[in-house]
PDB file of C-alpha atoms in Angstrom:
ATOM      1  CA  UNK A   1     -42.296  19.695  52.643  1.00  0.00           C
ATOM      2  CA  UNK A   2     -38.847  18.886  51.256  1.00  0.00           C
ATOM      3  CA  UNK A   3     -37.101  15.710  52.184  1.00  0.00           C
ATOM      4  CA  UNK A   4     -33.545  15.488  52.034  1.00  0.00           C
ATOM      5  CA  UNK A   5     -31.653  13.031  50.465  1.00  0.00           C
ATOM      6  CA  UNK A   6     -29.729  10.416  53.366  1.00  0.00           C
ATOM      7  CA  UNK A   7     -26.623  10.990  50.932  1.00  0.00           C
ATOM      8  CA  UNK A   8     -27.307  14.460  50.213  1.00  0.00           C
ATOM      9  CA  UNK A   9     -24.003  15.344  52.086  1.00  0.00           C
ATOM     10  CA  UNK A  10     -21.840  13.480  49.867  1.00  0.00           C
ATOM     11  CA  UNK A  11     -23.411  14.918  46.796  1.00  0.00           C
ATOM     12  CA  UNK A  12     -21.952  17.873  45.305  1.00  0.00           C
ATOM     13  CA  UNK A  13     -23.390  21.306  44.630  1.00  0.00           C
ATOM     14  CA  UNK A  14     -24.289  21.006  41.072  1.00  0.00           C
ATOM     15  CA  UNK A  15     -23.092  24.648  40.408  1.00  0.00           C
ATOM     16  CA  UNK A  16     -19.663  23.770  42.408  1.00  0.00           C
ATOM     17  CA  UNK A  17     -19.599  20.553  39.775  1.00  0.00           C
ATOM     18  CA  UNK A  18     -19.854  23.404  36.922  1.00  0.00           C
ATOM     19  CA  UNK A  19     -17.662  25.799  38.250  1.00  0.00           C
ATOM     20  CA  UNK A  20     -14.961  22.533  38.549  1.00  0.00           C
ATOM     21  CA  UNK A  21     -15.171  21.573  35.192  1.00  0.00           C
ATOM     22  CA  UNK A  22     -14.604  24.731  33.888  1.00  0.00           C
ATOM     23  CA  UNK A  23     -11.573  25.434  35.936  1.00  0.00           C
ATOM     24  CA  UNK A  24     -10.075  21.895  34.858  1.00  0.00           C
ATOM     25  CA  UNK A  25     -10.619  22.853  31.092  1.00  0.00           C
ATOM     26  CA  UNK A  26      -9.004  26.172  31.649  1.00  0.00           C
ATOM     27  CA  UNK A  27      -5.756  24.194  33.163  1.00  0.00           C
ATOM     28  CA  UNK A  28      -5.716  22.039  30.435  1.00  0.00           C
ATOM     29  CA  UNK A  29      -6.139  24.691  27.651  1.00  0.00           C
ATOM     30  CA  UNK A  30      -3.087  25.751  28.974  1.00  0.00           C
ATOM     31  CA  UNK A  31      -1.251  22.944  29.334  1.00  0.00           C
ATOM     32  CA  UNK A  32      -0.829  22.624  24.802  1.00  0.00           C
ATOM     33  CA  UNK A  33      -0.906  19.805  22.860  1.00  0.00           C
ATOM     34  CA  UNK A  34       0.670  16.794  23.578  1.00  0.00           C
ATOM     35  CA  UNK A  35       3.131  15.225  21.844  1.00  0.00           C
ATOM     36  CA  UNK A  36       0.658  11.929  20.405  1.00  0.00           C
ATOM     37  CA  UNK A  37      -1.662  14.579  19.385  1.00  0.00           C
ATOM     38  CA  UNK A  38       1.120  16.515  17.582  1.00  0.00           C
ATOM     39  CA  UNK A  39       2.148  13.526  15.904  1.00  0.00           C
ATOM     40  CA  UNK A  40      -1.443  12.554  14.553  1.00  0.00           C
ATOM     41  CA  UNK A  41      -1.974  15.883  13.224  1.00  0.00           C
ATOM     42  CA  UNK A  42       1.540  15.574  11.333  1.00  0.00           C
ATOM     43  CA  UNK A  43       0.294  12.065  10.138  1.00  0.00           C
ATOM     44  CA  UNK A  44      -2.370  13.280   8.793  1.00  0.00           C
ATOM     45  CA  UNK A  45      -1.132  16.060   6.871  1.00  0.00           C
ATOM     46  CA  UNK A  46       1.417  13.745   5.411  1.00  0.00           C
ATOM     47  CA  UNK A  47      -1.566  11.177   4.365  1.00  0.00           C
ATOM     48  CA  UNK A  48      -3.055  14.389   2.344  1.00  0.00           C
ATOM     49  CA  UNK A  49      -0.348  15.656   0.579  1.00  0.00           C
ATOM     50  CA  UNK A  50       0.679  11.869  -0.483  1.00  0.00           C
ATOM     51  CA  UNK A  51      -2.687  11.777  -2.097  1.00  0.00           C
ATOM     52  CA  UNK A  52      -2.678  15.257  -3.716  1.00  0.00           C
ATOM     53  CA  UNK A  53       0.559  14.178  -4.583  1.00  0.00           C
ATOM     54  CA  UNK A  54      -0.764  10.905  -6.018  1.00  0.00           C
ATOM     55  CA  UNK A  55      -4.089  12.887  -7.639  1.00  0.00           C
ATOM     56  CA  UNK A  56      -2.191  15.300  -9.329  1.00  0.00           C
ATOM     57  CA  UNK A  57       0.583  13.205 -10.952  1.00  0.00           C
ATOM     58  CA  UNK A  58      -1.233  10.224 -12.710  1.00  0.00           C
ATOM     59  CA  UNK A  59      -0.673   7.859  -9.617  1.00  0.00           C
ATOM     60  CA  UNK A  60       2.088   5.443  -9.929  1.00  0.00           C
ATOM     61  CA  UNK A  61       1.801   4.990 -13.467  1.00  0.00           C
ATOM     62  CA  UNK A  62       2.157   8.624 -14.039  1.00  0.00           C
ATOM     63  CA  UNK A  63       5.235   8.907 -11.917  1.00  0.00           C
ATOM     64  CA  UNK A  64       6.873   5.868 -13.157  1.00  0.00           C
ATOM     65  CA  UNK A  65       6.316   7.623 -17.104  1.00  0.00           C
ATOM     66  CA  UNK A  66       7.856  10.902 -15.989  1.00  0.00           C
ATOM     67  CA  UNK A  67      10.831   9.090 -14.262  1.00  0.00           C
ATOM     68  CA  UNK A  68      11.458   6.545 -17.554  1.00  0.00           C
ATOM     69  CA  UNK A  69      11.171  10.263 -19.623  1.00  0.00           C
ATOM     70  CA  UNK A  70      13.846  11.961 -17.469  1.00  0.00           C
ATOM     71  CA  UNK A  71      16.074   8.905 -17.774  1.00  0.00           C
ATOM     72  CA  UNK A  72      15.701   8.883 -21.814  1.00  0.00           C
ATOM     73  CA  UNK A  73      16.632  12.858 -21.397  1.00  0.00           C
ATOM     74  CA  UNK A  74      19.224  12.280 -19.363  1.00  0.00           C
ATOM     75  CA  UNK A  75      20.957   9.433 -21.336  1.00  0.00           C
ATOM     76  CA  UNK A  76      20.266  11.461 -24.744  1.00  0.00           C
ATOM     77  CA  UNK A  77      22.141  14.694 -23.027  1.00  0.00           C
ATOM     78  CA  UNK A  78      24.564  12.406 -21.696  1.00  0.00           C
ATOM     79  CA  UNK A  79      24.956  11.060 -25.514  1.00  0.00           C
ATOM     80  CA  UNK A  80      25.757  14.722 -26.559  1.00  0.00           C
ATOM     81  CA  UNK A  81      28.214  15.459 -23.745  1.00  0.00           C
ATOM     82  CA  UNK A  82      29.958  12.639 -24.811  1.00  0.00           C
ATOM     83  CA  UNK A  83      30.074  13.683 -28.603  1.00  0.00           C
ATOM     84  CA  UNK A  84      31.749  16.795 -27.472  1.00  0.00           C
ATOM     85  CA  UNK A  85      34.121  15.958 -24.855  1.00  0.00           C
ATOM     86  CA  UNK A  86      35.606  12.766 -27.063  1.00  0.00           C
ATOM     87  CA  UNK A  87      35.123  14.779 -30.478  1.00  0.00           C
ATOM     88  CA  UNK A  88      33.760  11.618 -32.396  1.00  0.00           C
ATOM     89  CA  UNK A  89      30.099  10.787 -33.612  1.00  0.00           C
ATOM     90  CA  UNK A  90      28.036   8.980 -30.534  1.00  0.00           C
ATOM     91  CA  UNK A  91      24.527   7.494 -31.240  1.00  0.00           C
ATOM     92  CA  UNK A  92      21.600   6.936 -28.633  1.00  0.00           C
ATOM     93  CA  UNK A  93      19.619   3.934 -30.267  1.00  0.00           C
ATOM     94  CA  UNK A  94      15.710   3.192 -28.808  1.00  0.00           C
ATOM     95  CA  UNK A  95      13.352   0.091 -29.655  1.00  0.00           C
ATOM     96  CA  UNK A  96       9.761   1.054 -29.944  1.00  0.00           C
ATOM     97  CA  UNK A  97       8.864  -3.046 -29.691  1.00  0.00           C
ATOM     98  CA  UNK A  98      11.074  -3.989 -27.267  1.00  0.00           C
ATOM     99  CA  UNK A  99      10.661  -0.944 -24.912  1.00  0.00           C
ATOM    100  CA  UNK A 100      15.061  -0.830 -24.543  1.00  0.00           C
ATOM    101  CA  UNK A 101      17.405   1.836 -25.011  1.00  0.00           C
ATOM    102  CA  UNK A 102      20.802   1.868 -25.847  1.00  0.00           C
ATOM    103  CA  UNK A 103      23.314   5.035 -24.955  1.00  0.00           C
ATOM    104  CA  UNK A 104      27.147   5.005 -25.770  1.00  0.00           C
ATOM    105  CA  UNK A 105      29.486   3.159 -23.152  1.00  0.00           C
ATOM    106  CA  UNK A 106      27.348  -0.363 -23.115  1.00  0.00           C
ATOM    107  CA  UNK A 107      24.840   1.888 -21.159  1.00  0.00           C
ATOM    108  CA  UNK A 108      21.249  -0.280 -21.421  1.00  0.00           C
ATOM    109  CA  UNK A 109      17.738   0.900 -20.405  1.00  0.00           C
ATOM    110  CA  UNK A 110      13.964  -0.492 -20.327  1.00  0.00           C
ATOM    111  CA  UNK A 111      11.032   1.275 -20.316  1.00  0.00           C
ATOM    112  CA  UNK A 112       8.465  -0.278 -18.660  1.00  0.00           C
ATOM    113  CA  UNK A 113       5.803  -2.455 -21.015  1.00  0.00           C
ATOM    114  CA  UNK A 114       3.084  -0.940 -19.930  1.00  0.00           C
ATOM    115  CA  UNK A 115       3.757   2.259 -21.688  1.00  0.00           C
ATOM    116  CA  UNK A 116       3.358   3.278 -25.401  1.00  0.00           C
ATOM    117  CA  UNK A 117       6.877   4.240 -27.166  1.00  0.00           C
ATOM    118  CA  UNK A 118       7.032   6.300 -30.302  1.00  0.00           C
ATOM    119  CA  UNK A 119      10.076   7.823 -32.085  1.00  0.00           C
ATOM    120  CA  UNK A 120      10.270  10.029 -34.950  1.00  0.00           C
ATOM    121  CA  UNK A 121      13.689  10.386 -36.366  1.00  0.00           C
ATOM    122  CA  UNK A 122      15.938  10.446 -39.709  1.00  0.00           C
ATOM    123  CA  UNK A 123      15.592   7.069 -41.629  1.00  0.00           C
ATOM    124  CA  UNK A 124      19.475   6.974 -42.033  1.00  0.00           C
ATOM    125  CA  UNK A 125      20.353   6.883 -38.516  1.00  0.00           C
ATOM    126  CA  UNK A 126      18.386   3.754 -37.748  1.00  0.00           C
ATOM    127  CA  UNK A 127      20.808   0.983 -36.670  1.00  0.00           C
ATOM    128  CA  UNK A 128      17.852  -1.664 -37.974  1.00  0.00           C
ATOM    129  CA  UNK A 129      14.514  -2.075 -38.820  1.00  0.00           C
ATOM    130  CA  UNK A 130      11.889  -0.883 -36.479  1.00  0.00           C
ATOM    131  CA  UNK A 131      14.879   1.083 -34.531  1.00  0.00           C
ATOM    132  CA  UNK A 132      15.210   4.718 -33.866  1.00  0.00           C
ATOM    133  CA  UNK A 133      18.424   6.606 -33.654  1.00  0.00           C
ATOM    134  CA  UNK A 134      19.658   9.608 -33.108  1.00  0.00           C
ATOM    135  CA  UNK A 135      23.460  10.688 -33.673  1.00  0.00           C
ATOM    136  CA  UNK A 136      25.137  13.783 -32.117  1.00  0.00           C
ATOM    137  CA  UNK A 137      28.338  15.288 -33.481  1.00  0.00           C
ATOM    138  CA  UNK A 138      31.358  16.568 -31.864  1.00  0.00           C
ATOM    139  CA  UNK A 139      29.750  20.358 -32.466  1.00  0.00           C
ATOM    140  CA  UNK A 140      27.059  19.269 -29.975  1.00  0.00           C
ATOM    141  CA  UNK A 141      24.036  19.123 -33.135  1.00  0.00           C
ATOM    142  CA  UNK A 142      22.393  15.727 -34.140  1.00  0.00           C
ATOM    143  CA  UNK A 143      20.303  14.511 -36.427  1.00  0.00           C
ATOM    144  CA  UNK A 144      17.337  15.433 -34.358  1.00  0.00           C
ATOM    145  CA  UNK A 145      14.197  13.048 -33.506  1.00  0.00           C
ATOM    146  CA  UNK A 146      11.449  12.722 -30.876  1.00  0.00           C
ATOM    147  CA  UNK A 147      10.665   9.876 -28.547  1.00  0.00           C
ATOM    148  CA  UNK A 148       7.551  10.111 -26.924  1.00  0.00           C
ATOM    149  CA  UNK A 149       6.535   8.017 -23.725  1.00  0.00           C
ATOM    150  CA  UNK A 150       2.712   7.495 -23.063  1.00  0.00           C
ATOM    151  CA  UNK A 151       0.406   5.294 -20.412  1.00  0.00           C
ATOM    152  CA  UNK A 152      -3.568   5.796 -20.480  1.00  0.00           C
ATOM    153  CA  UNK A 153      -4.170   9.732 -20.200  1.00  0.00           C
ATOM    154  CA  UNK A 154      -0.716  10.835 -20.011  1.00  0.00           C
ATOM    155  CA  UNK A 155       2.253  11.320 -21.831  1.00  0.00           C
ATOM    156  CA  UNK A 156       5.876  13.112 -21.970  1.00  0.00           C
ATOM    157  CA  UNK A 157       8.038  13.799 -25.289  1.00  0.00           C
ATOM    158  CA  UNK A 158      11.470  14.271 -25.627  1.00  0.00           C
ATOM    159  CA  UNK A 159      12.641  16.496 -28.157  1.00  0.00           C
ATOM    160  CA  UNK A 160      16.422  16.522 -29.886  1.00  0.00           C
ATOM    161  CA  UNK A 161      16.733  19.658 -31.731  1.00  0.00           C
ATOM    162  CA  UNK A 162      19.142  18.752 -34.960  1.00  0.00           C
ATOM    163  CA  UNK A 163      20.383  21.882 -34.818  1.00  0.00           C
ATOM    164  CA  UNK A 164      21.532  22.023 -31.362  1.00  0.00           C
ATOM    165  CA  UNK A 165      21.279  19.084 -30.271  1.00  0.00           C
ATOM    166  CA  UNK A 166      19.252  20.349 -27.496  1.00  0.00           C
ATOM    167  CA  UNK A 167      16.894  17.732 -25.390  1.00  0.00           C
ATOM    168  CA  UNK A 168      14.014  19.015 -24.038  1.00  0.00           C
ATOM    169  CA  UNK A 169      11.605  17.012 -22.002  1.00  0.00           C
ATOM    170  CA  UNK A 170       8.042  18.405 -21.789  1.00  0.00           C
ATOM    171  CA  UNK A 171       4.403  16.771 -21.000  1.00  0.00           C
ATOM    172  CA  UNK A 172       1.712  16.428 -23.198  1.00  0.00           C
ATOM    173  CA  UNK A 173      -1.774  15.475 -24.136  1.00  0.00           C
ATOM    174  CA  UNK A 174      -1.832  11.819 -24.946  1.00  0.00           C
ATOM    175  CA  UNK A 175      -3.023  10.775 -28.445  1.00  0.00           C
ATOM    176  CA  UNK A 176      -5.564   8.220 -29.091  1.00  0.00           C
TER     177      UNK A 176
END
């Protein structure tokens, strides 16, 4: 013999209770997203790409050496522009020791201490010991030299061609 339940009128067909759930799901598939849920997914495809972005470059240190290489570039092509449009001699002068740089105009820079400095240039262009140089004519050609810029595993040269005074700025493997 089966007994009912007292409260079995209040309780729900369980198959009605399945048949309800479903139907709520299928009103909410197609309702979307909501806007929060948007907004995390957004967040946290930002948050990847900042650390692929971070991976890939060096980290900090990396992307502070490739932005103090692109400012030596820049002031060195800036040094040759001015040759040219004044028509007189301009020199770019760098200190390996004291991590500085100096371009025509008064215009100072610092590369950060952390980071290795080299030059390679022509002896007769250095202002002073332990000083690199490099002058560009009113032609647009220099006297050529190299600077390179290195922290831990990384590094960037910048390359004055003497005949054309061209700068180019390129990564490479760092040397022990």
């Amino acid at each position: 013999m089966v007994h009912a339940h007292p409260d079995s009128a209040a309780m729900p067909n369980p198959s009605a209770l399945h048949g309800a759930f479903f139907q709520r799901m299928e009103k909410n598939a197609n309702r979307g997203v909501t806007l929060l849920e948007m907004l995390l997914v957004l967040a946290l495809i930002a948050l990847a790409s900042t650390l692929a972005a971070v991976a890939m470059t060096g980290g900090l240190e990396g992307m502070r050496l490739r932005s103090s290489a692109k400012d030596v570039a820049a002031q060195l092509r800036y040094t040759r522009a001015l040759a040219i449009a004044t028509g007189k001699p301009q020199r770019f002068v760098i200190d390996p020791r004291k991590h500085t740089w100096q371009a025509p105009n008064r215009k100072p820079g610092r590369i950060a201490g952390s980071m290795e400095v080299r030059f390679t240039g022509a002896r007769e262009v250095q202002p002073r010991a332990g000083e690199g140089g490099i002058l560009f004519f009113p032609d647009g050609a220099s006297t050529g030299g190299r600077v390179q810029l290195q922290a831990r595993r990384s590094a960037w040269r910048i390359d004055v061609a003497w005949l054309t005074g061209r700068v180019d700025l390129s990564q490479v493997e760092a040397q022990p």
